[in-house]
């Protein structure tokens, strides 16, 4: 596992996987990073990217065979020689990431056909795409030769974003599973000692910055009041849904304290109801209203009945309470921490792939 330098982050600054509006420009500002460094970075962070490779060269060309560059929606690493060739490669790569090209047509850029399902577009975006470039005839580059570029898309399937409360045995076991999945995880607990097992000694740490031996996409947070993390996370969820970015969000409540679990469940329901009300006033599309985060709480049957009764007593509707999955996880049997973690991960993946 890789080390993560993770200073404590305020709840209001929880970040979603970075997706900004693409700029159809070349990326000379970040050419200093080599393609293999960029590939490792974006693979680790789960950011959608394209590996563009020169797979054929005829005559004079700006770069040699097997030259490579990485293109994301807003960054590039390395270069295929600049100029009109690189400009078009960048545009083509970003259209692939957005599902705007029909990769069934390998001889040139062709807009994707309307009416295709989102799943079909995702399949096409996962495919390998090639494009031939006559440098002189079409791109007016003085090289005069031609090149063929292969585009390989990675991480184009929308990520899962999880907010996990509690760092006990089940949560720790769950992290070993999530470590190998394409997701972003904010892991919150009020007890600093629960993360001590992951702390590493880093001689290069600045200002006593704490370093954790966790994958970069799992971000631990020590917060005195974990409830503060709920509303920013749900606000991010709603914004991403409204922007049609396809991200799926999950809130998992599994702390050591039943009263804290109840407060977290209430905070999630309250934030969801508030955002729904605001969206109705703004005439937001109903699909956005229904795409609220999954809310699951670890529990026994007794705890489930107690929570539901208390929520009804506090005025929550049956419809609102129906958003709560409790007990959490699929019924696969086993009470060991890893068995419970497997059941939770299985339920999350099932919902993720059915969406």
GROMACS .gro file of C-alpha atoms in nm:
model
  355
    1UNK     CA    1   0.000   0.000   0.000
    2UNK     CA    2   0.115   0.350  -0.071
    3UNK     CA    3   0.165   0.620   0.187
    4UNK     CA    4  -0.079   0.907   0.209
    5UNK     CA    5   0.011   1.241   0.358
    6UNK     CA    6  -0.322   1.334   0.508
    7UNK     CA    7  -0.355   1.642   0.726
    8UNK     CA    8  -0.692   1.669   0.896
    9UNK     CA    9  -0.943   1.818   0.653
   10UNK     CA   10  -1.239   2.033   0.765
   11UNK     CA   11  -1.572   1.868   0.687
   12UNK     CA   12  -1.671   2.160   0.466
   13UNK     CA   13  -1.372   2.090   0.242
   14UNK     CA   14  -1.446   1.726   0.162
   15UNK     CA   15  -1.363   1.702  -0.204
   16UNK     CA   16  -1.516   1.490  -0.474
   17UNK     CA   17  -1.298   1.329  -0.742
   18UNK     CA   18  -1.181   1.631  -0.938
   19UNK     CA   19  -1.385   1.673  -1.256
   20UNK     CA   20  -1.379   2.016  -1.414
   21UNK     CA   21  -1.523   2.137  -1.739
   22UNK     CA   22  -1.286   2.029  -2.017
   23UNK     CA   23  -1.089   2.292  -2.199
   24UNK     CA   24  -1.023   2.205  -2.561
   25UNK     CA   25  -0.667   2.325  -2.550
   26UNK     CA   26  -0.321   2.175  -2.555
   27UNK     CA   27  -0.163   2.122  -2.214
   28UNK     CA   28   0.192   2.247  -2.238
   29UNK     CA   29   0.181   2.370  -1.876
   30UNK     CA   30   0.201   2.015  -1.739
   31UNK     CA   31   0.421   1.850  -2.000
   32UNK     CA   32   0.700   1.829  -1.741
   33UNK     CA   33   0.535   1.522  -1.586
   34UNK     CA   34   0.625   1.208  -1.778
   35UNK     CA   35   0.343   0.992  -1.908
   36UNK     CA   36   0.424   0.698  -1.676
   37UNK     CA   37   0.411   0.925  -1.370
   38UNK     CA   38   0.077   1.061  -1.485
   39UNK     CA   39  -0.053   0.711  -1.552
   40UNK     CA   40   0.039   0.599  -1.199
   41UNK     CA   41  -0.113   0.915  -1.050
   42UNK     CA   42  -0.447   0.894  -1.228
   43UNK     CA   43  -0.476   0.519  -1.183
   44UNK     CA   44  -0.419   0.560  -0.810
   45UNK     CA   45  -0.665   0.848  -0.778
   46UNK     CA   46  -0.929   0.686  -0.998
   47UNK     CA   47  -0.943   0.984  -1.236
   48UNK     CA   48  -1.069   0.919  -1.589
   49UNK     CA   49  -0.784   0.943  -1.840
   50UNK     CA   50  -0.669   0.841  -2.187
   51UNK     CA   51  -0.331   0.692  -2.278
   52UNK     CA   52  -0.252   0.813  -2.631
   53UNK     CA   53   0.024   0.617  -2.808
   54UNK     CA   54   0.186   0.661  -3.149
   55UNK     CA   55   0.148   0.311  -3.297
   56UNK     CA   56   0.254   0.380  -3.658
   57UNK     CA   57   0.479   0.636  -3.829
   58UNK     CA   58   0.523   0.697  -4.201
   59UNK     CA   59   0.780   0.950  -4.316
   60UNK     CA   60   0.879   1.244  -4.102
   61UNK     CA   61   0.689   1.290  -3.773
   62UNK     CA   62   0.730   1.505  -3.459
   63UNK     CA   63   0.775   1.204  -3.228
   64UNK     CA   64   0.899   0.849  -3.267
   65UNK     CA   65   0.703   0.524  -3.260
   66UNK     CA   66   0.557   0.433  -2.917
   67UNK     CA   67   0.567   0.791  -2.789
   68UNK     CA   68   0.292   0.841  -2.534
   69UNK     CA   69   0.098   1.109  -2.348
   70UNK     CA   70  -0.182   1.108  -2.090
   71UNK     CA   71  -0.494   1.323  -2.129
   72UNK     CA   72  -0.761   1.386  -1.864
   73UNK     CA   73  -1.057   1.622  -1.881
   74UNK     CA   74  -0.838   1.909  -1.764
   75UNK     CA   75  -0.474   1.797  -1.765
   76UNK     CA   76  -0.208   1.637  -1.986
   77UNK     CA   77   0.122   1.462  -1.917
   78UNK     CA   78   0.409   1.435  -2.163
   79UNK     CA   79   0.383   1.525  -2.531
   80UNK     CA   80   0.337   1.386  -2.880
   81UNK     CA   81   0.525   1.678  -3.027
   82UNK     CA   82   0.288   1.970  -2.980
   83UNK     CA   83   0.128   2.161  -3.264
   84UNK     CA   84  -0.192   2.069  -3.445
   85UNK     CA   85  -0.136   1.696  -3.396
   86UNK     CA   86  -0.126   1.719  -3.018
   87UNK     CA   87  -0.413   1.966  -3.016
   88UNK     CA   88  -0.634   1.721  -3.206
   89UNK     CA   89  -0.519   1.426  -2.994
   90UNK     CA   90  -0.619   1.620  -2.682
   91UNK     CA   91  -0.961   1.709  -2.823
   92UNK     CA   92  -1.021   1.352  -2.940
   93UNK     CA   93  -0.919   1.205  -2.604
   94UNK     CA   94  -1.155   1.435  -2.416
   95UNK     CA   95  -1.442   1.355  -2.650
   96UNK     CA   96  -1.379   0.987  -2.579
   97UNK     CA   97  -1.388   1.052  -2.205
   98UNK     CA   98  -1.721   1.230  -2.246
   99UNK     CA   99  -1.866   0.956  -2.469
  100UNK     CA  100  -1.896   1.195  -2.765
  101UNK     CA  101  -1.724   0.975  -3.026
  102UNK     CA  102  -1.849   0.656  -3.185
  103UNK     CA  103  -1.554   0.422  -3.148
  104UNK     CA  104  -1.717   0.172  -3.383
  105UNK     CA  105  -1.580   0.397  -3.657
  106UNK     CA  106  -1.203   0.351  -3.634
  107UNK     CA  107  -1.117   0.552  -3.944
  108UNK     CA  108  -1.199   0.893  -3.809
  109UNK     CA  109  -1.385   1.102  -3.557
  110UNK     CA  110  -1.755   1.043  -3.573
  111UNK     CA  111  -2.005   1.180  -3.315
  112UNK     CA  112  -2.179   0.916  -3.108
  113UNK     CA  113  -2.529   0.834  -3.223
  114UNK     CA  114  -2.817   0.979  -3.027
  115UNK     CA  115  -3.046   0.735  -2.856
  116UNK     CA  116  -2.770   0.504  -2.737
  117UNK     CA  117  -2.801   0.405  -2.372
  118UNK     CA  118  -2.553   0.530  -2.112
  119UNK     CA  119  -2.437   0.171  -2.061
  120UNK     CA  120  -2.369   0.134  -2.436
  121UNK     CA  121  -2.173   0.459  -2.436
  122UNK     CA  122  -1.964   0.335  -2.142
  123UNK     CA  123  -1.884   0.014  -2.330
  124UNK     CA  124  -1.768   0.215  -2.631
  125UNK     CA  125  -1.558   0.442  -2.412
  126UNK     CA  126  -1.381   0.138  -2.269
  127UNK     CA  127  -1.286   0.024  -2.619
  128UNK     CA  128  -0.953   0.094  -2.788
  129UNK     CA  129  -0.982   0.364  -3.053
  130UNK     CA  130  -0.732   0.453  -3.328
  131UNK     CA  131  -0.706   0.756  -3.550
  132UNK     CA  132  -0.482   0.825  -3.851
  133UNK     CA  133  -0.325   1.169  -3.897
  134UNK     CA  134  -0.182   1.288  -4.233
  135UNK     CA  135   0.036   1.564  -4.088
  136UNK     CA  136   0.076   1.778  -4.395
  137UNK     CA  137  -0.257   1.738  -4.571
  138UNK     CA  138  -0.493   1.789  -4.276
  139UNK     CA  139  -0.288   1.938  -3.994
  140UNK     CA  140  -0.058   2.168  -4.195
  141UNK     CA  141   0.249   2.051  -4.009
  142UNK     CA  142   0.575   2.080  -4.198
  143UNK     CA  143   0.681   1.723  -4.106
  144UNK     CA  144   0.481   1.600  -4.402
  145UNK     CA  145   0.453   1.237  -4.288
  146UNK     CA  146   0.170   1.064  -4.109
  147UNK     CA  147   0.110   0.894  -3.775
  148UNK     CA  148  -0.151   0.668  -3.625
  149UNK     CA  149  -0.246   0.721  -3.263
  150UNK     CA  150  -0.412   0.463  -3.037
  151UNK     CA  151  -0.638   0.592  -2.759
  152UNK     CA  152  -0.698   0.376  -2.449
  153UNK     CA  153  -0.955   0.496  -2.194
  154UNK     CA  154  -0.927   0.419  -1.824
  155UNK     CA  155  -1.155   0.483  -1.525
  156UNK     CA  156  -1.437   0.614  -1.743
  157UNK     CA  157  -1.699   0.431  -1.538
  158UNK     CA  158  -1.831   0.675  -1.272
  159UNK     CA  159  -1.662   0.637  -0.937
  160UNK     CA  160  -1.822   0.541  -0.610
  161UNK     CA  161  -1.786   0.804  -0.341
  162UNK     CA  162  -1.825   0.678   0.016
  163UNK     CA  163  -1.851   0.856   0.349
  164UNK     CA  164  -1.780   0.598   0.621
  165UNK     CA  165  -1.840   0.674   0.988
  166UNK     CA  166  -1.659   0.460   1.243
  167UNK     CA  167  -1.317   0.296   1.242
  168UNK     CA  168  -1.391  -0.022   1.431
  169UNK     CA  169  -1.325  -0.381   1.329
  170UNK     CA  170  -1.588  -0.398   1.054
  171UNK     CA  171  -1.487  -0.065   0.902
  172UNK     CA  172  -1.118  -0.164   0.910
  173UNK     CA  173  -1.202  -0.490   0.731
  174UNK     CA  174  -1.412  -0.298   0.478
  175UNK     CA  175  -1.116  -0.072   0.399
  176UNK     CA  176  -0.908  -0.371   0.292
  177UNK     CA  177  -1.176  -0.442   0.031
  178UNK     CA  178  -1.226  -0.081  -0.078
  179UNK     CA  179  -0.849  -0.044  -0.115
  180UNK     CA  180  -0.870  -0.241  -0.441
  181UNK     CA  181  -1.190  -0.086  -0.579
  182UNK     CA  182  -1.238   0.227  -0.796
  183UNK     CA  183  -1.378   0.461  -0.532
  184UNK     CA  184  -1.310   0.764  -0.316
  185UNK     CA  185  -1.350   0.714   0.059
  186UNK     CA  186  -1.371   0.969   0.342
  187UNK     CA  187  -1.332   0.771   0.664
  188UNK     CA  188  -1.436   0.954   0.980
  189UNK     CA  189  -1.399   0.880   1.350
  190UNK     CA  190  -1.375   1.102   1.658
  191UNK     CA  191  -1.114   0.874   1.820
  192UNK     CA  192  -0.759   0.943   1.704
  193UNK     CA  193  -0.637   0.613   1.848
  194UNK     CA  194  -0.847   0.419   1.596
  195UNK     CA  195  -0.619   0.537   1.316
  196UNK     CA  196  -0.291   0.486   1.505
  197UNK     CA  197  -0.237   0.146   1.343
  198UNK     CA  198  -0.208   0.322   1.006
  199UNK     CA  199   0.024   0.607   1.111
  200UNK     CA  200   0.375   0.590   0.964
  201UNK     CA  201   0.690   0.777   1.051
  202UNK     CA  202   0.776   1.016   0.770
  203UNK     CA  203   1.101   1.205   0.813
  204UNK     CA  204   1.001   1.439   0.531
  205UNK     CA  205   0.667   1.539   0.685
  206UNK     CA  206   0.612   1.915   0.701
  207UNK     CA  207   0.471   2.088   1.011
  208UNK     CA  208   0.405   1.759   1.192
  209UNK     CA  209   0.178   1.644   0.911
  210UNK     CA  210   0.041   1.297   0.984
  211UNK     CA  211   0.112   1.030   0.724
  212UNK     CA  212  -0.104   0.718   0.696
  213UNK     CA  213  -0.022   0.386   0.536
  214UNK     CA  214  -0.341   0.377   0.334
  215UNK     CA  215  -0.416   0.393  -0.039
  216UNK     CA  216  -0.443   0.751  -0.163
  217UNK     CA  217  -0.816   0.717  -0.234
  218UNK     CA  218  -0.893   0.638   0.133
  219UNK     CA  219  -0.874   0.960   0.337
  220UNK     CA  220  -0.897   0.932   0.718
  221UNK     CA  221  -1.041   1.220   0.921
  222UNK     CA  222  -1.033   1.265   1.298
  223UNK     CA  223  -1.330   1.486   1.382
  224UNK     CA  224  -1.473   1.566   1.725
  225UNK     CA  225  -1.823   1.597   1.576
  226UNK     CA  226  -1.854   1.358   1.278
  227UNK     CA  227  -2.204   1.490   1.202
  228UNK     CA  228  -2.037   1.796   1.046
  229UNK     CA  229  -1.931   1.580   0.751
  230UNK     CA  230  -2.283   1.485   0.645
  231UNK     CA  231  -2.427   1.798   0.485
  232UNK     CA  232  -2.122   1.889   0.268
  233UNK     CA  233  -2.112   1.532   0.137
  234UNK     CA  234  -2.481   1.534   0.045
  235UNK     CA  235  -2.447   1.877  -0.115
  236UNK     CA  236  -2.164   1.739  -0.331
  237UNK     CA  237  -2.381   1.441  -0.418
  238UNK     CA  238  -2.664   1.663  -0.533
  239UNK     CA  239  -2.436   1.889  -0.736
  240UNK     CA  240  -2.281   1.594  -0.916
  241UNK     CA  241  -2.623   1.447  -0.991
  242UNK     CA  242  -2.747   1.779  -1.125
  243UNK     CA  243  -2.438   1.802  -1.347
  244UNK     CA  244  -2.504   1.449  -1.478
  245UNK     CA  245  -2.156   1.328  -1.388
  246UNK     CA  246  -2.283   0.985  -1.294
  247UNK     CA  247  -2.111   0.953  -0.957
  248UNK     CA  248  -2.280   0.736  -0.696
  249UNK     CA  249  -2.264   0.826  -0.330
  250UNK     CA  250  -2.290   0.606  -0.022
  251UNK     CA  251  -2.307   0.694   0.347
  252UNK     CA  252  -2.219   0.407   0.581
  253UNK     CA  253  -2.286   0.449   0.953
  254UNK     CA  254  -2.101   0.200   1.175
  255UNK     CA  255  -1.966   0.382   1.479
  256UNK     CA  256  -1.911   0.252   1.832
  257UNK     CA  257  -2.194   0.466   1.974
  258UNK     CA  258  -2.565   0.397   1.903
  259UNK     CA  259  -2.661   0.755   1.992
  260UNK     CA  260  -2.403   0.889   1.745
  261UNK     CA  261  -2.532   0.647   1.482
  262UNK     CA  262  -2.882   0.786   1.536
  263UNK     CA  263  -2.758   1.146   1.510
  264UNK     CA  264  -2.579   1.064   1.184
  265UNK     CA  265  -2.889   0.898   1.039
  266UNK     CA  266  -3.103   1.198   1.136
  267UNK     CA  267  -2.849   1.444   0.994
  268UNK     CA  268  -2.847   1.255   0.664
  269UNK     CA  269  -3.226   1.244   0.641
  270UNK     CA  270  -3.251   1.613   0.735
  271UNK     CA  271  -2.995   1.719   0.475
  272UNK     CA  272  -3.166   1.507   0.209
  273UNK     CA  273  -3.508   1.652   0.290
  274UNK     CA  274  -3.372   2.007   0.286
  275UNK     CA  275  -3.203   1.960  -0.052
  276UNK     CA  276  -3.516   1.796  -0.193
  277UNK     CA  277  -3.725   2.091  -0.076
  278UNK     CA  278  -3.482   2.340  -0.230
  279UNK     CA  279  -3.477   2.142  -0.554
  280UNK     CA  280  -3.858   2.139  -0.572
  281UNK     CA  281  -3.866   2.515  -0.530
  282UNK     CA  282  -3.611   2.547  -0.812
  283UNK     CA  283  -3.815   2.310  -1.033
  284UNK     CA  284  -3.529   2.060  -1.044
  285UNK     CA  285  -3.585   1.750  -1.254
  286UNK     CA  286  -3.739   1.465  -1.051
  287UNK     CA  287  -3.452   1.229  -1.136
  288UNK     CA  288  -3.213   1.456  -0.948
  289UNK     CA  289  -3.445   1.457  -0.648
  290UNK     CA  290  -3.446   1.079  -0.634
  291UNK     CA  291  -3.068   1.040  -0.666
  292UNK     CA  292  -2.982   1.094  -0.302
  293UNK     CA  293  -2.696   0.901  -0.139
  294UNK     CA  294  -2.744   0.548  -0.020
  295UNK     CA  295  -2.775   0.554   0.359
  296UNK     CA  296  -2.690   0.234   0.546
  297UNK     CA  297  -2.645   0.170   0.918
  298UNK     CA  298  -2.496  -0.137   1.081
  299UNK     CA  299  -2.740  -0.286   1.329
  300UNK     CA  300  -2.922  -0.577   1.482
  301UNK     CA  301  -3.294  -0.624   1.427
  302UNK     CA  302  -3.358  -0.475   1.771
  303UNK     CA  303  -3.154  -0.164   1.691
  304UNK     CA  304  -3.333  -0.128   1.357
  305UNK     CA  305  -3.678  -0.136   1.522
  306UNK     CA  306  -3.567   0.112   1.788
  307UNK     CA  307  -3.429   0.356   1.529
  308UNK     CA  308  -3.737   0.339   1.308
  309UNK     CA  309  -3.969   0.393   1.604
  310UNK     CA  310  -3.768   0.694   1.725
  311UNK     CA  311  -3.762   0.845   1.376
  312UNK     CA  312  -4.140   0.813   1.346
  313UNK     CA  313  -4.182   0.971   1.690
  314UNK     CA  314  -3.974   1.266   1.574
  315UNK     CA  315  -4.200   1.328   1.277
  316UNK     CA  316  -4.013   1.163   0.990
  317UNK     CA  317  -4.241   1.016   0.725
  318UNK     CA  318  -4.239   0.654   0.618
  319UNK     CA  319  -4.112   0.773   0.279
  320UNK     CA  320  -3.814   0.948   0.439
  321UNK     CA  321  -3.733   0.652   0.664
  322UNK     CA  322  -3.747   0.423   0.360
  323UNK     CA  323  -3.421   0.585   0.246
  324UNK     CA  324  -3.247   0.410   0.536
  325UNK     CA  325  -3.101   0.062   0.477
  326UNK     CA  326  -3.084  -0.110   0.813
  327UNK     CA  327  -2.934  -0.361   0.881
  328UNK     CA  328  -2.669  -0.288   0.622
  329UNK     CA  329  -2.527  -0.549   0.383
  330UNK     CA  330  -2.653  -0.857   0.201
  331UNK     CA  331  -2.770  -1.156   0.401
  332UNK     CA  332  -2.480  -1.389   0.328
  333UNK     CA  333  -2.429  -1.522   0.682
  334UNK     CA  334  -2.136  -1.487   0.921
  335UNK     CA  335  -2.075  -1.239   1.204
  336UNK     CA  336  -1.696  -1.205   1.179
  337UNK     CA  337  -1.583  -0.849   1.095
  338UNK     CA  338  -1.459  -0.954   0.751
  339UNK     CA  339  -1.779  -1.148   0.678
  340UNK     CA  340  -1.987  -0.841   0.763
  341UNK     CA  341  -1.753  -0.620   0.557
  342UNK     CA  342  -1.789  -0.853   0.258
  343UNK     CA  343  -2.169  -0.835   0.286
  344UNK     CA  344  -2.156  -0.453   0.294
  345UNK     CA  345  -1.917  -0.432  -0.001
  346UNK     CA  346  -2.134  -0.678  -0.194
  347UNK     CA  347  -2.444  -0.466  -0.139
  348UNK     CA  348  -2.265  -0.147  -0.243
  349UNK     CA  349  -2.129  -0.310  -0.560
  350UNK     CA  350  -2.467  -0.458  -0.642
  351UNK     CA  351  -2.632  -0.115  -0.623
  352UNK     CA  352  -2.345   0.046  -0.809
  353UNK     CA  353  -2.356  -0.189  -1.104
  354UNK     CA  354  -2.737  -0.187  -1.127
  355UNK     CA  355  -2.756   0.191  -1.152
   0.00000   0.00000   0.00000
